[in-house]
XYZ file of C-alpha atoms in Angstrom:
742
model
C 0.000 0.000 0.000
C 1.122 3.543 -0.601
C 1.712 5.123 2.769
C 2.183 8.736 1.699
C -0.302 11.523 1.185
C -0.827 11.460 -2.518
C -3.358 14.106 -3.555
C -4.227 16.272 -0.547
C -3.255 19.478 -2.353
C -5.075 18.929 -5.642
C -8.482 19.973 -4.292
C -6.982 23.273 -3.215
C -5.188 23.648 -6.534
C -8.507 23.391 -8.331
C -10.286 25.660 -5.890
C -7.925 28.618 -5.865
C -10.772 30.985 -6.545
C -12.954 30.051 -3.577
C -11.999 33.192 -1.723
C -11.401 35.530 -4.698
C -14.457 37.723 -3.969
C -12.760 38.776 -0.718
C -9.240 39.569 -1.935
C -7.045 41.729 0.250
C -4.756 43.530 -2.174
C -1.068 44.283 -1.824
C -0.460 45.801 -5.260
C 2.330 47.663 -6.983
C 2.284 51.221 -8.295
C 0.348 50.323 -11.446
C -2.444 48.607 -9.548
C -6.027 49.707 -9.984
C -8.701 49.348 -7.388
C -11.059 46.457 -8.092
C -14.497 45.924 -6.602
C -14.143 43.764 -3.531
C -17.262 42.912 -1.594
C -16.837 42.220 2.096
C -16.016 38.606 2.923
C -18.899 36.502 4.112
C -16.550 34.634 6.404
C -13.177 35.615 7.772
C -11.843 32.172 6.866
C -12.610 32.919 3.197
C -10.103 35.776 3.123
C -7.300 35.214 0.600
C -4.280 37.499 0.758
C -2.012 38.015 -2.193
C 0.836 40.059 -3.590
C 1.747 40.868 -7.196
C 3.782 43.336 -9.216
C 0.731 44.554 -11.131
C -2.999 44.427 -10.487
C -5.447 45.628 -13.202
C -9.205 45.744 -13.509
C -10.897 46.240 -16.858
C -14.335 47.674 -16.129
C -15.490 47.195 -19.729
C -14.783 43.472 -19.831
C -15.261 43.090 -16.082
C -11.950 41.161 -15.828
C -9.630 41.305 -12.837
C -5.919 40.537 -13.587
C -2.921 40.101 -11.275
C 0.467 39.571 -12.917
C 4.149 39.492 -12.176
C 5.209 37.028 -9.502
C 1.725 36.542 -8.130
C 1.640 34.999 -4.657
C -1.571 33.971 -2.894
C -2.001 32.410 0.532
C -5.017 31.002 2.317
C -5.082 28.819 5.453
C -1.559 27.464 4.929
C -1.893 26.965 1.147
C 0.505 29.066 -0.953
C 0.109 29.663 -4.698
C 2.686 31.200 -7.015
C 1.990 31.957 -10.686
C 2.947 34.418 -13.400
C -0.634 35.677 -13.677
C -4.138 35.168 -12.312
C -7.301 36.392 -14.078
C -10.907 36.453 -12.937
C -13.746 37.072 -15.382
C -16.553 38.356 -13.219
C -19.039 37.991 -16.067
C -18.386 34.315 -16.857
C -17.064 33.407 -13.442
C -13.917 31.841 -14.886
C -10.739 32.048 -12.794
C -7.413 31.113 -14.420
C -3.899 30.914 -12.931
C -1.220 30.429 -15.577
C 2.512 30.422 -16.047
C 4.747 28.423 -13.732
C 1.904 27.598 -11.375
C 3.200 26.247 -8.080
C 1.001 25.342 -5.114
C 2.473 24.274 -1.757
C 0.344 22.616 0.917
C 0.629 22.965 4.704
C 2.740 19.784 4.882
C 5.243 20.838 2.229
C 3.777 18.899 -0.728
C 3.964 20.938 -3.946
C 1.890 20.819 -7.136
C 3.128 22.264 -10.440
C 1.113 23.029 -13.572
C 0.951 25.153 -16.672
C -2.504 26.495 -15.833
C -5.433 26.110 -13.463
C -8.923 26.940 -14.793
C -12.084 27.091 -12.665
C -15.765 27.384 -13.651
C -18.139 30.021 -12.391
C -19.023 27.828 -9.422
C -15.387 28.095 -8.428
C -15.563 24.411 -7.459
C -15.276 22.618 -10.807
C -12.087 23.039 -12.760
C -9.254 21.689 -14.856
C -5.465 21.606 -14.371
C -3.219 21.320 -17.419
C 0.139 19.474 -17.266
C -0.048 18.704 -13.576
C 2.972 17.660 -11.498
C 2.715 16.953 -7.768
C 5.943 16.664 -5.738
C 5.486 15.331 -2.214
C 7.632 16.106 0.796
C 9.269 12.646 0.389
C 10.218 13.487 -3.240
C 7.591 11.155 -4.749
C 5.941 12.524 -7.920
C 2.567 12.283 -9.635
C 2.222 13.754 -13.130
C -0.773 13.990 -15.490
C -1.554 15.632 -18.818
C -4.840 16.911 -17.479
C -6.772 16.877 -14.219
C -10.463 17.608 -13.616
C -12.212 18.283 -10.321
C -15.906 17.731 -9.700
C -18.155 19.679 -7.361
C -18.138 16.921 -4.696
C -14.336 16.945 -4.549
C -13.735 13.826 -6.683
C -11.031 14.078 -9.331
C -10.092 12.459 -12.575
C -6.556 12.577 -13.983
C -5.881 11.797 -17.634
C -2.708 9.955 -18.703
C -1.050 9.972 -15.299
C 2.189 8.514 -13.940
C 3.422 8.007 -10.362
C 6.915 7.243 -9.023
C 8.692 7.652 -5.682
C 12.087 7.410 -7.404
C 14.553 10.255 -7.624
C 14.765 12.003 -10.992
C 18.271 13.291 -10.308
C 21.434 11.330 -9.583
C 23.785 12.221 -6.676
C 25.620 14.610 -9.026
C 22.449 16.576 -9.745
C 22.052 15.331 -13.319
C 18.606 14.259 -14.597
C 17.913 10.521 -14.749
C 14.960 8.323 -15.563
C 13.191 6.726 -12.594
C 13.841 3.032 -11.989
C 10.131 2.329 -12.050
C 6.862 4.155 -12.385
C 3.165 3.399 -12.567
C 1.411 4.621 -15.714
C -2.330 4.661 -16.157
C -4.789 5.935 -18.746
C -6.925 7.421 -15.982
C -6.569 7.981 -12.251
C -9.608 8.594 -10.025
C -9.605 10.261 -6.626
C -12.556 9.393 -4.375
C -12.659 12.156 -1.799
C -15.369 10.545 0.344
C -13.376 7.321 0.752
C -9.967 9.008 0.541
C -8.764 6.556 -2.107
C -7.017 6.663 -5.467
C -7.867 4.097 -8.136
C -6.021 3.425 -11.387
C -7.606 2.412 -14.694
C -5.330 0.477 -17.037
C -2.288 0.712 -14.790
C 1.029 -0.971 -15.470
C 4.468 -0.859 -13.893
C 7.312 0.254 -16.107
C 10.679 -1.093 -14.975
C 13.640 0.754 -16.478
C 11.266 2.090 -19.114
C 9.832 -1.310 -20.060
C 6.158 -2.143 -19.274
C 6.449 -5.509 -17.502
C 3.709 -5.821 -14.862
C 0.021 -5.030 -15.562
C -1.927 -3.984 -12.471
C -5.609 -3.812 -13.407
C -6.813 -3.525 -9.783
C -4.273 -1.101 -8.374
C -5.566 1.322 -5.752
C -4.255 2.910 -2.588
C -5.142 5.540 0.015
C -4.706 9.192 -0.934
C -3.425 10.206 2.505
C -0.540 8.573 4.359
C -2.654 5.926 6.122
C -2.319 2.258 5.114
C -5.327 0.792 3.391
C -6.568 -2.707 2.680
C -5.390 -4.400 -0.482
C -3.021 -6.865 -2.133
C 0.730 -6.574 -1.528
C 3.732 -7.502 -3.669
C 3.870 -11.286 -4.299
C 6.767 -13.555 -3.331
C 8.183 -16.157 -5.736
C 10.745 -18.873 -4.966
C 11.825 -22.323 -6.150
C 13.275 -25.147 -4.054
C 13.820 -28.883 -4.386
C 11.295 -29.900 -1.734
C 8.220 -27.782 -2.549
C 8.818 -26.826 -6.186
C 7.692 -23.388 -7.323
C 6.135 -21.255 -4.586
C 3.822 -18.294 -5.172
C 2.681 -16.225 -2.184
C 0.283 -13.279 -2.522
C -0.331 -11.329 0.725
C -3.558 -9.436 1.361
C -3.455 -6.604 3.880
C -6.654 -5.888 5.841
C -6.720 -2.767 7.993
C -9.297 -2.746 10.793
C -8.361 0.557 12.432
C -5.405 2.756 13.265
C -4.499 0.247 15.992
C -4.966 -3.185 14.419
C -4.466 -4.959 11.095
C -4.324 -8.433 9.570
C -2.208 -9.835 6.740
C -3.396 -13.071 5.113
C -1.016 -14.865 2.743
C -1.889 -18.006 0.768
C 1.172 -20.029 -0.327
C 0.753 -22.159 -3.449
C 3.269 -24.877 -4.391
C 3.686 -27.094 -7.424
C 5.061 -30.045 -5.390
C 3.297 -29.595 -2.049
C -0.095 -28.861 -0.590
C -1.102 -25.200 -0.197
C -0.311 -23.409 3.055
C -2.060 -20.492 4.752
C -0.274 -17.738 6.691
C -1.820 -15.001 8.823
C -0.360 -12.219 10.960
C -2.510 -10.183 13.335
C -1.093 -7.062 14.981
C -2.445 -4.681 17.582
C -1.394 -1.480 19.330
C -2.823 -0.279 22.649
C -2.167 2.583 25.015
C 0.038 0.255 27.082
C 2.014 -1.546 24.386
C 1.833 -3.747 21.296
C 1.334 -7.402 20.366
C 1.439 -9.657 17.316
C 0.372 -13.208 16.432
C 1.609 -15.038 13.341
C 0.606 -18.510 12.239
C 1.179 -21.019 9.427
C -1.058 -23.990 8.704
C -1.147 -26.752 6.097
C -2.160 -30.365 5.657
C 0.752 -32.089 3.951
C 2.999 -35.126 3.981
C 5.203 -35.520 7.023
C 8.327 -37.683 6.945
C 9.371 -38.472 10.541
C 12.973 -37.701 11.397
C 15.129 -40.743 10.634
C 12.485 -42.371 8.418
C 12.249 -42.801 4.654
C 9.750 -41.270 2.277
C 7.817 -44.546 2.257
C 6.674 -43.831 5.821
C 5.341 -40.356 4.980
C 1.762 -39.570 5.930
C -0.546 -36.587 5.562
C -0.979 -34.604 8.759
C -1.879 -31.151 9.970
C 1.306 -29.127 10.224
C 1.833 -25.597 11.414
C 3.707 -23.000 13.406
C 2.621 -20.283 15.836
C 4.707 -17.229 16.740
C 3.484 -14.556 19.125
C 5.118 -11.701 21.030
C 4.221 -8.498 22.813
C 5.093 -6.035 25.518
C 3.131 -3.728 27.811
C 4.235 -0.897 30.105
C 1.639 -0.430 32.839
C 3.414 2.430 34.600
C 7.014 3.695 34.895
C 7.918 0.699 37.074
C 5.812 -2.299 36.027
C 6.006 -3.997 32.621
C 4.973 -7.289 31.034
C 6.565 -9.013 28.046
C 5.928 -12.351 26.377
C 6.953 -14.407 23.372
C 5.805 -17.824 22.250
C 6.875 -20.144 19.447
C 5.424 -23.585 18.776
C 5.769 -25.973 15.820
C 3.836 -29.174 15.173
C 6.986 -31.110 14.164
C 10.772 -30.757 14.022
C 11.164 -30.134 10.293
C 8.273 -27.794 9.464
C 10.246 -24.546 9.862
C 13.177 -25.751 7.808
C 11.118 -27.360 5.054
C 9.172 -24.156 4.375
C 12.226 -21.931 4.959
C 10.653 -20.033 7.849
C 13.492 -20.378 10.360
C 16.739 -22.294 10.965
C 16.447 -22.290 14.771
C 16.924 -25.634 16.508
C 15.128 -24.541 19.708
C 11.907 -22.599 20.171
C 11.817 -20.527 23.362
C 8.600 -19.472 25.070
C 8.543 -17.040 27.944
C 6.416 -14.574 29.871
C 7.936 -12.049 32.273
C 6.521 -9.537 34.707
C 9.142 -6.993 35.773
C 9.371 -4.126 38.213
C 12.200 -1.619 37.931
C 12.482 0.422 41.090
C 15.704 2.221 40.223
C 17.891 0.619 42.880
C 15.840 -2.604 42.861
C 14.714 -5.011 40.163
C 12.143 -7.817 40.334
C 11.269 -10.357 37.640
C 8.670 -13.114 37.756
C 8.995 -15.290 34.674
C 8.077 -18.578 33.088
C 10.059 -20.410 30.393
C 9.413 -23.433 28.178
C 11.481 -24.921 25.364
C 10.627 -26.985 22.329
C 13.593 -28.777 20.810
C 13.864 -29.298 17.065
C 17.126 -31.233 17.295
C 17.040 -34.768 15.987
C 18.590 -36.512 19.008
C 17.037 -34.440 21.816
C 14.006 -36.000 23.572
C 11.302 -33.419 24.204
C 10.569 -34.909 27.614
C 14.027 -33.835 28.798
C 13.387 -30.173 27.980
C 12.785 -28.142 31.162
C 9.814 -25.947 31.973
C 10.816 -23.132 34.309
C 7.774 -22.013 36.259
C 8.130 -19.854 38.173
C 11.539 -18.198 37.873
C 11.706 -15.344 40.386
C 14.658 -13.030 40.829
C 14.920 -9.956 43.077
C 17.921 -7.645 43.398
C 18.427 -4.623 45.625
C 21.399 -2.252 45.516
C 22.302 -0.199 48.567
C 25.157 2.178 49.270
C 27.493 1.326 52.107
C 27.693 4.574 54.057
C 30.156 3.098 56.543
C 33.045 2.081 54.240
C 31.893 3.676 51.025
C 31.231 0.514 48.999
C 28.031 -0.875 47.558
C 25.827 -3.799 48.603
C 23.912 -6.065 46.251
C 21.266 -8.296 47.827
C 19.721 -11.042 45.722
C 16.941 -13.582 46.237
C 16.249 -16.206 43.592
C 13.731 -19.011 43.228
C 13.431 -21.494 40.364
C 11.263 -24.516 39.680
C 12.227 -26.787 36.770
C 9.729 -29.408 35.625
C 10.072 -32.059 32.932
C 7.456 -34.360 31.464
C 9.961 -37.225 31.294
C 12.980 -36.271 33.352
C 14.383 -34.801 36.521
C 12.475 -32.108 38.435
C 14.429 -29.546 40.431
C 13.440 -26.684 42.732
C 15.928 -24.124 43.990
C 15.982 -21.144 46.322
C 18.939 -19.012 47.367
C 19.707 -15.677 48.955
C 22.999 -13.826 48.681
C 24.695 -10.621 49.728
C 27.651 -9.125 47.848
C 29.754 -6.128 48.840
C 32.106 -4.309 46.437
C 34.505 -1.490 47.206
C 36.748 0.152 44.608
C 39.632 2.432 45.567
C 42.482 4.199 43.794
C 45.849 4.241 45.604
C 48.300 7.161 45.486
C 50.456 5.114 43.071
C 47.553 4.759 40.624
C 46.567 1.174 41.396
C 42.889 0.303 41.033
C 41.977 -1.976 43.930
C 38.612 -3.735 44.163
C 37.500 -5.640 47.277
C 34.635 -8.152 47.076
C 32.803 -10.175 49.713
C 30.080 -12.708 48.943
C 27.852 -14.815 51.144
C 25.158 -17.186 49.873
C 22.800 -19.872 51.133
C 20.979 -22.411 48.897
C 18.155 -24.929 49.277
C 17.541 -27.575 46.577
C 15.016 -30.337 46.028
C 15.209 -32.956 43.253
C 13.070 -35.850 42.018
C 13.674 -38.563 39.387
C 17.408 -37.882 39.267
C 18.059 -41.214 37.524
C 16.327 -39.837 34.407
C 19.267 -37.485 33.803
C 21.671 -39.384 31.519
C 24.867 -37.561 32.666
C 25.691 -38.546 36.272
C 27.619 -35.332 36.931
C 24.415 -33.336 36.352
C 22.083 -35.312 38.625
C 22.950 -34.448 42.186
C 21.315 -36.258 45.100
C 17.609 -36.953 45.359
C 15.491 -35.128 47.925
C 16.328 -32.005 49.918
C 19.827 -30.518 49.913
C 21.209 -27.347 51.481
C 24.512 -25.516 51.386
C 26.048 -22.244 52.507
C 29.329 -20.719 51.433
C 31.249 -17.498 51.208
C 33.984 -15.970 49.066
C 36.318 -12.997 49.236
C 38.436 -11.438 46.524
C 40.842 -8.608 45.970
C 41.602 -7.436 42.435
C 44.489 -5.069 41.673
C 45.055 -3.428 38.292
C 47.970 -1.018 37.758
C 47.738 0.889 34.452
C 50.841 2.511 32.907
C 50.424 5.053 30.117
C 52.997 5.858 27.451
C 52.825 8.131 24.435
C 55.837 6.782 22.595
C 55.548 5.550 19.032
C 53.189 8.270 17.887
C 50.202 7.034 19.859
C 48.870 6.234 23.284
C 49.864 2.921 24.860
C 48.316 1.498 27.998
C 49.926 -1.412 29.901
C 47.846 -2.845 32.750
C 49.231 -5.693 34.857
C 46.423 -7.313 36.811
C 46.349 -9.764 39.700
C 43.405 -11.243 41.576
C 43.245 -13.355 44.719
C 40.027 -15.294 45.418
C 39.381 -17.387 48.533
C 36.197 -19.406 48.995
C 34.916 -21.756 51.651
C 34.308 -25.412 50.675
C 31.211 -25.731 48.487
C 29.031 -28.805 48.025
C 29.036 -29.273 44.245
C 28.348 -33.028 44.291
C 24.933 -33.438 45.893
C 23.554 -30.346 44.172
C 22.015 -30.897 40.689
C 23.600 -29.024 37.807
C 20.936 -27.388 35.662
C 22.427 -24.041 34.587
C 26.223 -24.451 34.911
C 26.876 -26.970 32.167
C 29.231 -26.849 29.166
C 31.918 -24.843 30.935
C 34.457 -23.096 28.696
C 37.555 -21.279 30.017
C 38.077 -18.025 28.120
C 39.272 -14.458 28.525
C 35.802 -13.307 29.491
C 35.518 -15.392 32.678
C 39.041 -16.091 33.915
C 38.870 -13.105 36.317
C 35.250 -13.799 37.367
C 34.444 -14.487 41.003
C 32.702 -17.663 39.832
C 33.947 -18.954 36.496
C 30.954 -21.263 36.059
C 27.912 -19.922 34.211
C 24.700 -19.907 36.223
C 24.279 -20.604 39.942
C 24.314 -24.383 40.437
C 28.085 -24.693 40.424
C 30.449 -22.422 42.388
C 34.235 -22.648 42.194
C 35.650 -23.088 45.700
C 39.167 -23.214 47.270
C 41.788 -20.498 46.802
C 43.301 -19.303 43.533
C 45.516 -16.576 42.169
C 44.847 -15.148 38.718
C 47.311 -12.903 36.932
C 47.449 -11.309 33.535
C 48.379 -8.373 31.356
C 46.190 -6.050 29.308
C 47.587 -3.899 26.537
C 45.999 -1.206 24.394
C 47.473 0.909 21.613
C 45.625 3.869 20.155
C 46.750 5.826 17.140
C 44.776 7.933 14.709
C 42.316 5.532 13.120
C 44.105 2.450 14.462
C 43.847 0.480 17.716
C 45.024 -2.805 19.238
C 43.444 -4.279 22.348
C 44.992 -7.447 23.794
C 44.888 -9.497 26.997
C 46.661 -12.572 28.378
C 45.854 -14.365 31.642
C 46.410 -17.545 33.663
C 45.425 -18.748 37.140
C 47.093 -20.857 39.829
C 45.190 -22.844 42.432
C 46.856 -22.516 45.831
C 44.963 -25.399 47.446
C 45.784 -28.089 44.872
C 44.074 -29.583 41.801
C 40.304 -29.426 41.520
C 38.045 -32.423 41.013
C 35.230 -30.117 39.924
C 36.553 -29.639 36.389
C 37.020 -32.495 33.922
C 40.446 -33.162 32.349
C 40.872 -31.027 29.273
C 38.754 -28.140 30.551
C 41.895 -26.136 31.313
C 41.173 -25.764 35.051
C 41.422 -29.283 36.471
C 45.069 -28.896 37.575
C 46.716 -26.359 39.850
C 47.923 -24.229 36.951
C 45.345 -23.359 34.358
C 45.725 -23.074 30.626
C 46.600 -19.676 29.166
C 43.762 -17.666 27.626
C 43.994 -14.523 25.561
C 42.287 -12.193 23.153
C 43.512 -9.661 20.589
C 41.341 -7.141 18.762
C 42.614 -5.004 15.891
C 40.690 -2.132 14.315
C 41.715 0.192 11.494
C 39.259 2.974 10.739
C 35.974 1.452 9.616
C 37.755 -0.903 7.231
C 39.203 -3.669 9.414
C 37.739 -5.385 12.488
C 39.569 -8.505 13.667
C 39.228 -10.451 16.920
C 41.292 -13.501 17.846
C 40.585 -15.603 20.947
C 42.708 -18.548 22.006
C 43.507 -21.017 24.786
C 46.932 -22.635 25.044
C 47.691 -25.872 26.860
C 49.888 -24.992 29.854
C 52.139 -28.047 29.366
C 52.488 -28.466 25.596
C 51.410 -25.008 24.330
C 48.971 -26.834 22.037
C 46.099 -24.667 20.834
C 42.961 -25.856 22.633
C 40.796 -23.046 21.295
C 41.433 -20.944 18.210
C 38.722 -18.521 17.157
C 38.990 -15.767 14.552
C 36.300 -13.280 13.540
C 37.257 -10.724 10.913
C 35.390 -8.118 8.885
C 37.344 -6.386 6.150
C 36.016 -3.799 3.755
C 33.662 -0.886 3.425
C 29.917 -0.743 3.810
C 29.358 -1.668 0.170
C 32.198 -4.144 -0.385
C 33.329 -6.361 2.456
C 34.353 -9.856 3.496
C 33.443 -11.671 6.723
C 35.579 -14.594 7.875
C 34.981 -16.743 10.919
C 37.086 -19.718 11.985
C 36.672 -21.872 15.092
C 38.675 -24.850 16.275
C 38.009 -26.474 19.646
C 40.656 -29.064 20.486
C 39.826 -29.331 24.164
C 41.275 -32.835 24.599
C 38.407 -33.593 26.992
C 38.206 -37.252 27.844
C 34.751 -37.247 29.407
C 32.439 -36.580 26.476
C 29.513 -36.612 28.906
C 30.255 -32.940 29.489
C 28.700 -32.189 26.064
C 31.934 -30.589 24.878
C 33.104 -32.502 21.788
C 35.838 -31.046 19.626
C 34.818 -29.089 16.565
C 36.320 -27.191 13.658
C 34.410 -25.038 11.207
C 34.829 -22.044 8.924
C 32.270 -19.384 7.995
C 32.769 -17.001 5.101
C 30.609 -14.301 3.615
C 30.940 -11.169 1.601
C 29.544 -8.579 -0.729
C 31.121 -6.908 -3.758
C 29.623 -3.790 -5.273
C 30.311 -4.020 -8.997
C 28.463 -0.810 -9.944
C 26.639 2.036 -8.244
C 23.488 -0.036 -7.707
C 24.622 -3.589 -8.521
C 26.313 -6.022 -6.151
C 26.945 -9.738 -5.698
C 26.963 -11.518 -2.345
C 27.501 -14.947 -0.887
C 28.163 -16.965 2.256
C 29.058 -20.521 3.243
C 29.497 -22.711 6.335
C 31.829 -25.724 6.175
C 32.338 -28.333 8.907
C 36.054 -29.212 9.087
C 35.783 -31.682 11.987
C 37.308 -35.088 11.318
C 37.559 -38.354 13.277
C 40.789 -37.342 14.989
C 39.017 -34.384 16.607
C 35.728 -36.155 17.319
C 35.624 -39.979 17.191
C 31.839 -39.881 16.815
C 32.128 -37.796 13.652
C 32.067 -39.845 10.440
C 33.008 -37.034 8.051
C 36.284 -36.678 6.154
C 37.016 -33.210 7.504
C 35.285 -31.159 4.789
C 31.492 -31.204 4.915
C 29.610 -28.167 3.562
C 26.571 -27.292 5.671
C 24.961 -24.713 3.381
C 25.858 -21.840 1.125
C 24.152 -19.046 -0.741
C 25.096 -16.895 -3.717
C 23.219 -14.088 -5.392
C 23.103 -10.640 -6.875
C 21.020 -7.589 -6.115
C 20.120 -4.227 -7.578
C 19.149 -1.586 -5.036
C 18.572 2.137 -5.422
C 16.425 4.663 -3.592
C 13.105 3.067 -4.607
C 13.700 -0.399 -6.099
C 15.255 -3.687 -4.998
C 15.755 -6.669 -7.310
C 17.545 -9.767 -6.096
C 18.101 -13.388 -7.035
C 19.555 -15.811 -4.475
C 20.705 -19.382 -4.940
C 21.012 -21.426 -1.761
C 22.016 -25.048 -1.293
C 21.567 -27.213 1.798
C 23.728 -30.303 2.172
C 21.878 -32.167 4.922
C 18.556 -34.026 5.047
C 16.326 -33.832 8.113
C 13.034 -35.659 7.727
C 11.128 -34.112 4.836
C 13.426 -31.063 4.817
C 15.524 -32.313 1.934
C 18.938 -31.145 0.883
C 19.206 -29.479 -2.485
C 18.944 -26.145 -4.267
C 16.497 -23.329 -3.739
C 16.088 -20.052 -5.605
C 14.521 -16.869 -4.298
C 13.467 -13.967 -6.516
C 12.969 -10.729 -4.668
C 11.290 -7.697 -6.232
C 10.390 -4.803 -3.924
C 8.941 -1.433 -4.937
C 9.108 1.274 -2.321
C 5.719 2.820 -1.472
C 3.708 0.387 -3.561
C 1.331 -2.491 -2.948
C -0.564 -4.439 -5.596
C-alpha cells in the first residue's frame, strides 16, 4: 500500500478561486482598485501580492500579474498571472503555477482553470511533488463539485529524478495509467489500465491497483513472493493486507506450491495505550516424513507453526513481556524456509524496575527441534523469580547487592528440580596514590535444593542427590590493576598488569544438581570472574591466584586491544573440572584475546587457549570483517581441540569455517555470498564420520538496489537431510517497490 499523502493538495489547486471575492490587495504602483465585496466569512479571506494588479471595467476582468503569490489557510500559490472574469465566473492561474500545501507537498502546472461555481475546474500538465520526493504527473486533471477528481494519462513514481551529481535521470520504475480517479469521500485513489514500467519497459500489468490518498495504510493486495526449491517446487505467495483501524491490522497470505499442498499464513497485529502485540501462524495439511524415516513412511498430517510476542508498560515501574513459538513437528520450519532455529523458546515475564531494585517473575518453556534431543528432557521453568536490591554502604563507602532467587524446573519425562537461594555481595573500589585500582569483594550465599527422578538425567555429573539438599558458602576477593600510560611511538599505549586473589569456603558441588552451569568453557571473558561457572548451580571453591596483562594501543584511526591471563590454584588440583577443561590442575591453561581495528575498514578479533604443558592450541577462534559498507568480506574460523576425555560434558571437539561477503560491482549492482563448512574429522571427534570437509549450506546471489527499487536473485544449497526437509537447491526472486502495494 502507498503510505504517503498522494493528492491532498489537488483539491486546493482546483479551488484557488474560492476566496477571490474577498481579496485583500497588496499591489504595486500600477495597480487599480477592483471591486471587492466584504467577505462573508473571515476564513474565506485570501491574501495576495503581485507586481501589477489591473481591472478592466469594460470586460469586467480582474488581472494580477508578475510574480503573483496567494495564501489562504496554509496553502501558498505562485503563478505568473491570475485572471478572474466576473461575467463568466472563470478564474485562471497560468505560467509556472506552483502550489504548496501545509505539509510541504507541492503541485506544479501550466494552468489552473475554474468554472463560475469556483468548485469545478481543470489543471493542465499537472505535477505533484510530495515532501518525500515522490511525484505524480498527469496531462490533465479535472475536479468535480463533490471533490472527486479524474486525472488523464497519469504517472506516479517515488524514485529520484536526479542522480547524486544533480544530473537528470529516468526513474527506476513508475506506474502509468490511462486514468486515475480520486474518491474524496473514501480518501482513495484508483487506477484504470495501470502498469508498472521497470527501467522504461512495461512488464507488470496492475488492473486492480488502488491505494489511500493520505498517508494511512489501506486494505489491499501486496507484492507477491516467488521462490523455487527442491522440496516444494515453485512457490507463489500473494499477501492481502486488511486494515481494521489505526491500531490493528491483519495480513493473510496463501502459499501455493507445485510439489506440495497449499499453506495459509496469517499475521494479526495490535497497538494499545500500554504496548503492542502480534500473532503469526502457518497452517497446512501435507505429507510428514518423521525424522530418521524414509519417504515410504510419509503420511498426511496437519502441520503448522505459531509465533506470538508483545510487551506492555503499565506504569514507569511495572512492565509485562511475552513471546511464544510452537511448531507441530521438528522439520516444518526448515522445510518451508521459515526459520533455521533448533530450539523454540517461550517465555512470559513480569518486571518491576524500582531504580535501585529489580524484580522479575517469569516462566520459560522450550521446544527442541534437534534430531537426538528428547522433548521430555526439555525443562519448563515455572516460576523463575529473581529480586535484586542495591544499597550504598555509608560506613566504608562501597556498595551492597542483595539477591533472592527461586526457580522450579519441571520435565514431562525427566528430573524435576526446585531451587531457592539468597545472597549478599559487597564491592569497594579504591584508587591508591600510586595509581593502582583496587577492588574488594565479599560474597555470602545460602541455597536450598530439592530434586526428584534424578536417575532420568543421563549424565551422572548433572544429577545431584535426590530429595532435599542445602549448602552455605562465602567468598572474598581482591583485584588489583595497575595501568601505565605511554605516548611513545606516535600514539597512546596502555599497559595494565592485573592480579586477583580469590578465597572461597568449601562448596558442596556433588549433591547439588547441575541445571544451569553446564558446558563450561575457560576463556578471557571469565578467567577473572568471582565464579567462572555460568549460572548458579556450580560455584568454584578453594583459593586461587589469577594474573594477567592487558595492553591497548591507540593511534589515529588504528587500535590494538589485547589481553593474556592464567590462574594458579593454591589449594591443589580441583576435582570439579574435567580433564581437558583447562582448570582441572593447579595451573590453568593460558587464555587470551587480541582485537585489531583500522578505521571502519578492518575489524579482527582472535581468541585462544593454550595448553599450559604443551602449548597446544585448545581453542582458536577468529572473527574478521574487512572492507567498506558496500564491499566487504566476513571470515569466521573456530577450532576447539579441548582434549576432553569425558564426552559426557557435552563438549566434543569441533572445527568449522564461515565465510561471507559482498562486492559492489556498480553504483546499484552487487553480488553476495556466504558458506558454512564443517572441518571436523575423526581425529578431533571420534563420533564424527566425516572426512574433515562437509559443507553445511551456502548461498550466492546478486542484487540491484537504489532509492526506490530492490531486485535480487539468491541461490542457496543445503547439504543435509532432516526428515522431509531435503537437501538441495532453492532459488529466491525478490522484487520490492518502495511505497507500492498491488
